[in-house]
Structures are given as structure tokens and as C-alpha cells.
Amino acid sequence: MRAIRRFTVRPVLPGPLAALGDLASNLRWSWHPPTQDVFQAVDPEVWDSVGHDPVRLLGAVGRDRLDQLAADTGFLGRLESASADLHEYLTGDRWYQRQDSGDVPRAIGYFSPEYGITAVLPQYSGGLGILAGDHLKAASDLGVPLVGVGLLYRHGYFKQALSREGWQQETYPVIDPDELPLTLLMEDDGSRAQVSITMPEEAELVAQIWVAHVGRVPLLLLDSDVEQNPDHFRHVTDRLYGGTSEHRLRQELLLGVGGVRALRAFSRITGAPEPEVFHTNEGHAGFLGLERIRELTVPDAGPHLDFDTALEVGRASTVFTTHTPVPAGIDRFSRELVEQYFGGSGATPGVPVDRILALGAEDYDGGDPSVFNMAVMGFRLAQRANGVSQLHGHVSRGMFNGLWPAFDEAEVPIGSITNGVHAPTWVGREVFELAAAHGLERDSDDPDRFWALVDKVPGPDIWATKRMLRQRLVEDVRRRLARSWSKRGAAPTELGWIDSALDPDVLTIGFARRVPSYKRLTLMLRDPERLKSLLLHPERPVQLIIAGKSHPADDGGKKLIQEMVKFADDPEVRHRIVFLPNYDIAMAQPLYPGCDVWLNNPLRPYEACGTSGMKAALNGGLNLSILDGWWDEWYDGENGWAIPSADGVDDPDRRDDIESAALYDLIENEVAPRFYDADDEGVPSRWLEMVRHTLKSLGPKVLATRMVSDYVTELYGPAAVAGRRLNADYAGAARLADWKQRIRAGWSAVRVEHVESHGVGDSPEVGSTLTVQAYVGLGDLAPDDVDVQLVHGVVTPADTLVNTQVESLAAVESYEGGRHRFDGSVQLERSGGFGYTVRVVPRNDFLISPAELGVVAVP
């Protein structure tokens, strides 16, 4: 019989144990081993059986055991210590509180479609969600007043299993919020706080708001599975990245528009400060900008500004981060569908639908006029934008150059902040314990000292710790293999080989990630016999641990998984190579510390950043990777190995052959020999030299705290200052909007008519001064509206300027017909080829880049 209703009965803890509930309800436990130890002490067997989930643990422990603990003074002392530590963590001043309050925002709203925080809250699919989770955790550690916004998916992302033939199979278990570390946001009268959005035909989509506490950071998760909604609206938050295009649009409406409304409700109910900066993590949440415009333009909602003024106010305090290096990774909707949901009294009533459509229009060379592009809207609604590594910033400027066609790629206003990872989440506790044993406390106020003292830890201690971590990984893999093969239909008598699968003394290479084609899961299989020879080498064997999910609709990715599984099933090599299904945080946490080498072989430059190798590096692992994403930026020749990339080879099969051969060569000739080159104590000293150098060279860079502090200083702070200026002066914002309209309308008349130069003869020398006079026609614009620039630098044989510098010329005379003269000079400071030109760009104190309006005039 099926139940007509389900609910979870939560335990009533004895008074002395009340702090257990507080510890369980804050997700800081997921990266804080001392708190995990408290829960383990409640009942070690139950703790393991519930997958290290505190909420489920407290619901599964019997009343007798709770009464025993309530009378156990030793346990109560540990509980009190953990509770006091959490209180100090949540209330004490941290890095952010030591910043100048005038330079940083009072609060930041951070929007993401997925969050990978802990395995017990399965609201993530891959790197984007893990990055978002690490962003929240690092913000908490730094004291940054972030508020996360997302959706609560009742099925999350799918669970992956394998058929007997190795084909990926998906299941979607139902998630019960009452069994998760979540609480409902409640109004003062005890009712559930809700937001609603008007859908086509004036139907209302209603959502309730769950709150997860990620350390100091509240995470608001909107949930449409409420009784007021018809079934098709209740299913809006059914699963992550599933459904039709219209279903995705509804999800993104709820995330963006509903997310802003949820933030307003949260601030109203809790008294938390209203966010001054809004950060959209990829384009999925881009509709938040439209809701902020509605708040400013609709009389009942705000100051009743016109659209253009509201646009300037909103975009000044908005940050947009793009994560995809390929156009196929960007959400696009039909313009008709967007018009259907925003027209009339739709999702953001009062905001003209024609202006909305214009924000997402691909109205540039090569664009598709029939689609609405969420990334394009993201760039137009945010004054500040960034990619997630230096190389990705370069790729993004090329991808979206069409929005600023008058400028070279280097001046497209898309910067970069390289991702980082949250060390307390991903570094094995044995690594921290090794550091502590040698006086290297990670929470020291002098983090540079921590990395510098890596050299003080004896090599045998490092090697013994890595061996311990490898052993722990091997045991975890064997358990997972047994479960997987059983699900695939293997009889118990067929599983005896698993007891000897993998070896804690063999060089262990990890490869785990999503399985789109560009990540090239099967590159290592290009020459199966050569791979076998590496795995089975009599003196220097290698073992591979591989994991990854393919999107349910990606049969190509599933075929790659099946190909890999078929190879790994071969009895000749299955003790040396394994494919583990259902890659998630729980699998990743022993995997990164236990691997000696982390393999990454994407098709360059399609890896935006790729943070898995960072996690391995913090655990003393060495990277073996194509120079893509973050590795292109921070590989120094001694902290791992770079797989040569056959850039420019158009034939994909030939390119794969070249790069796979290079991979085999590196493993055979460099990686394995160094690993097995041990001294009399059995310690590979040359290997440990690379491990030490990796920790010192990469450790400070790859941390999520570095990443978040970069966001604060480079993006959040400036956005807050700009937003305050315009919010305090709506008349000034209106003048800025009018000025932009005037510039765009009058720019066709702007031209560089004539340029004269003086001061250098036929043989200029270093130290000479070049004087330039530029005669410029501005039409109806004034000299104060523009910046006339002398752009100079090295000139190539094709007369292209590189390594350029810019000097502003001064207005000295004006003539009839809107003509003006601008003068300036530059000293020749280096020998060699030199060239210059003059250009005119818009100038306004509120612009952060001369390219912001996308217009320029040159001779």
C-alpha cells in the first residue's frame, strides 16, 4: 500500500544535548572535523550507516542512548567545547570586519542554480555547484556578509548506476526537506514566507523559502512544491538541469525574479541588511536584473524611475561571472517564449517587454536574431563581469567581442578572477594533523609561514601520510566497486577479485569530472595496449581511479563511459583501473588526498578553470594536465607536468593521437620513474621535492579564501561604491542614462579628421619627445564627453600595435562646426619599432572602461 502522506518526525533532544541540534543545523560541521567527531561519538555505527549525516543520525539514535549521553560528563564537555567554538566562529570578527566599511558592501546577494556544499544536501551536478559551495564556505570563513540564493530541487541531480553492459542508468530519489539541515523561513505570525511570480494567463507560481546555514552565510532555497500550485508549477523545482526549454525558463524565472523577492522577505523578517551588490554565478539567474529594474520603476515598489535610469542604478551594483568557454553551454530561449512570460502583467509587470528582449538579443555579427541569450543579458545588466581564469577571461573576451565590436579583444570589459577551492572541505584531515604535529597550525594569522614551513616536515613523515591516504582510498574504492558490481547483477562468487583491486603502494592517478566530449574521458584509451603496458609494468605499475557522470540526455557521453567501463572490466587489468559510478562529494573527499597524480586532458581551451586539480595539489598531489584553465596560469615547470597540446591540428582524431601519445610518454618516462625512485628509507626524495614545491607554489593561490577576497576587493567593493553613488543620487543616474543616449545618438558624427606630429625627425632616438595634435569632429557632443587618446606601442610588420599604452590628449581649441583640437606628447623610452594612432572614446566618471558603450572613432 502507498502512503497518502509522508512526513519526518524529528527527535526531541534531552536538555543537556540541545546543542547537538544547533551543530547539526549549521553546515559548518561538513568541513569541521572536531564537530564531526562529536557526532561520531553519539553512535559510531549509526554515524557510518547514515552516511555521516547529523540530521539523520539524531533521528536514528534511540532514546536510551540519548539519555546515556545526557549523563556522560565527558561527552557533554566535548559537546560544550564544539558549541562554544561554533558560537565564536559565527560571531567573532574575521578578515572582512577589518576592512574599511566605506569600501565594501554591507551585504552581497549571490545567485547560483546549484550548490555543492555537502553530500547530504544533493543540490549540485558538477563544477559550477562545487565552486558555488566553496564560495559560500570561504565567504563564511572570511566573515563576508554573503547571502546565497538558489532552488531546492526535490530530486536534486540524478544518481548514477551502471548496467551489466556498462551503460549509465539514472534514478531520481525523492528528497525530503524535513530530513535535511534546512528550516523554513517563517513570517512573524507563524505562517510560511512565500514569494509569487505571475505566469502567462495571470496564473501565480508560488514558492516557499528554505534556509540552510553555511557557517555564517545563509543560503535561501526556493521550493515550488507547495499546495497552492497546480501540478505543473509544483514540478518547477523538480530536478536540476532537466525538462524542456520552457521548464528551464520557469526555473530561471524563479531563481532570478523570485530570488530577489526572497532576499527582500529574508531581510524584512530577520532584519538582515539588504544586499548592496548582486552577483550572478553564470547566466541562469540573470533575470534578477529585471526584477531590480521593476522595483525601481513601478510606483508601488520603489522610487518610480524610468527604465534607463533604473538600468544604470541596477547594473552599477551587479557582478556577472561567466563559466562557459563554449557557446553551447549558454542558455538560449526563443524570443517568443520570453515574450510570453514577460509580456503584459507577466513576471516583472511594468517593465517593457521590448526592452527586455533587447537585453538578450544577439544583435551582432554572427548572432542568431531568433533567440534570447542569457549570457548576453547578463553582460548588459552588469557593469562588472569576469571569467574564472586568465585564459578563460581571454576566451570570453573573444566569445563576446560582438557586444563591443569596435574594440580589440584585450579591451573587451570582461576581467578574470581565477577560481579557488575550500581547503577545509577538500584536504584530508591527516594532512592537517601532520601539519599540526610539526607546529603548522592552518588557522595561524601568518598563512605565509604555514606554506614556508612545508620544508620542515621530514620526508618520511610526508610519505607515510600519503601512503595512509592511499590505503584509505583503496579501501573506499573496494567498497564502492563491490556495491557497483552487485547492482550490475554480479553474484557474490564473482566478486572475490575486488579484495585485491588496487594496491596502496602503487602510483595512483585520479581522473574524475563530468563527461562532456571536450573533457575527453577516453583519451587515455587511444592506444589500449600501451595503456595496459603502463598499468601492468613489472617494476613501475600504475593504477587509475576514474569517475564521472554524463548528462542524462547526452548519449555521446554515455558511450564514452561505456567504453571506459568495458576496458576497466577486462580481468587482465581490472585490478589496476576502476570506474566508480555516482561521483559526488562523498566520493571526492577520500579521492583527492589518496591520489598521487591528478590527470586532466581537456580539449584546450575549453576548460574554463577546472578546480579538481587544485584539490589534489593541496593534498600533496601532482598535476598532469593539458595547459588549460588554471593550470595554464600557474604551471611553472616544477609543480607537475604539462601535457603538450596539439593546438592548430584541425583533424580531431590526429590531435587526440598526438596528445595521448604525449600523455603515455610522460607517465612512462617521467612520472612513474620519479615516483618509484626511492632512497634507502623507501622514500622517493625527488618526488617529494615536487610535492613540497607544489604546496609552496600553488597552496596560497588555489584557496577559495584568496578567490573570495579577490572578488571583494576587485568587484564587490567597487560595485558597492558605484551603486551607492547612484542610489543616493537618482537625478545623477538619470543624467548618466541621458548622457549615454546622447552619446549613442551623436556618435556617428564623431571622427578623427587629421593628426599632426612634431618633435621627432627621420631618425628618432630614445629620449625624444613625440608631440601630437589631433583635429577631431564631435558634432553635437562636447569635448568633456570624450577622451581623445594617443595609443602607442610596438608595431608589427602588419602595422598592428601591440603592448600598447594610452595617453589622454588635452582639448586646447574649438572651432565652428563642432571641430576641436587636442594636444599631447609622449617620450620615446625604448628602442625598436614604434607606432601610434589616435582614437576617441566616450568619457564619464561612471564608466569603468572606455569600451563600456562599445563605440570608438579612429582615423
JSON list of C-alpha atoms in Angstrom, two decimals, residues 12 42 49 136 362 535 549 690 692 713 795:
[
{"chain": "A", "resi": 12, "resn": "VAL", "atom": "CA", "xyz": [13.27, 15.75, 20.98]},
{"chain": "A", "resi": 42, "resn": "VAL", "atom": "CA", "xyz": [26.99, 9.76, 19.62]},
{"chain": "A", "resi": 49, "resn": "SER", "atom": "CA", "xyz": [25.18, 3.82, 8.46]},
{"chain": "A", "resi": 136, "resn": "LEU", "atom": "CA", "xyz": [29.89, 30.37, 0.34]},
{"chain": "A", "resi": 362, "resn": "GLU", "atom": "CA", "xyz": [22.13, 38.58, -30.27]},
{"chain": "A", "resi": 535, "resn": "LEU", "atom": "CA", "xyz": [49.15, -0.46, -15.80]},
{"chain": "A", "resi": 549, "resn": "LYS", "atom": "CA", "xyz": [28.56, 11.45, -14.83]},
{"chain": "A", "resi": 690, "resn": "MET", "atom": "CA", "xyz": [57.95, 18.29, -6.36]},
{"chain": "A", "resi": 692, "resn": "ARG", "atom": "CA", "xyz": [56.90, 20.42, -1.45]},
{"chain": "A", "resi": 713, "resn": "THR", "atom": "CA", "xyz": [38.49, 43.94, -3.45]},
{"chain": "A", "resi": 795, "resn": "VAL", "atom": "CA", "xyz": [54.33, 47.99, -34.19]}
]
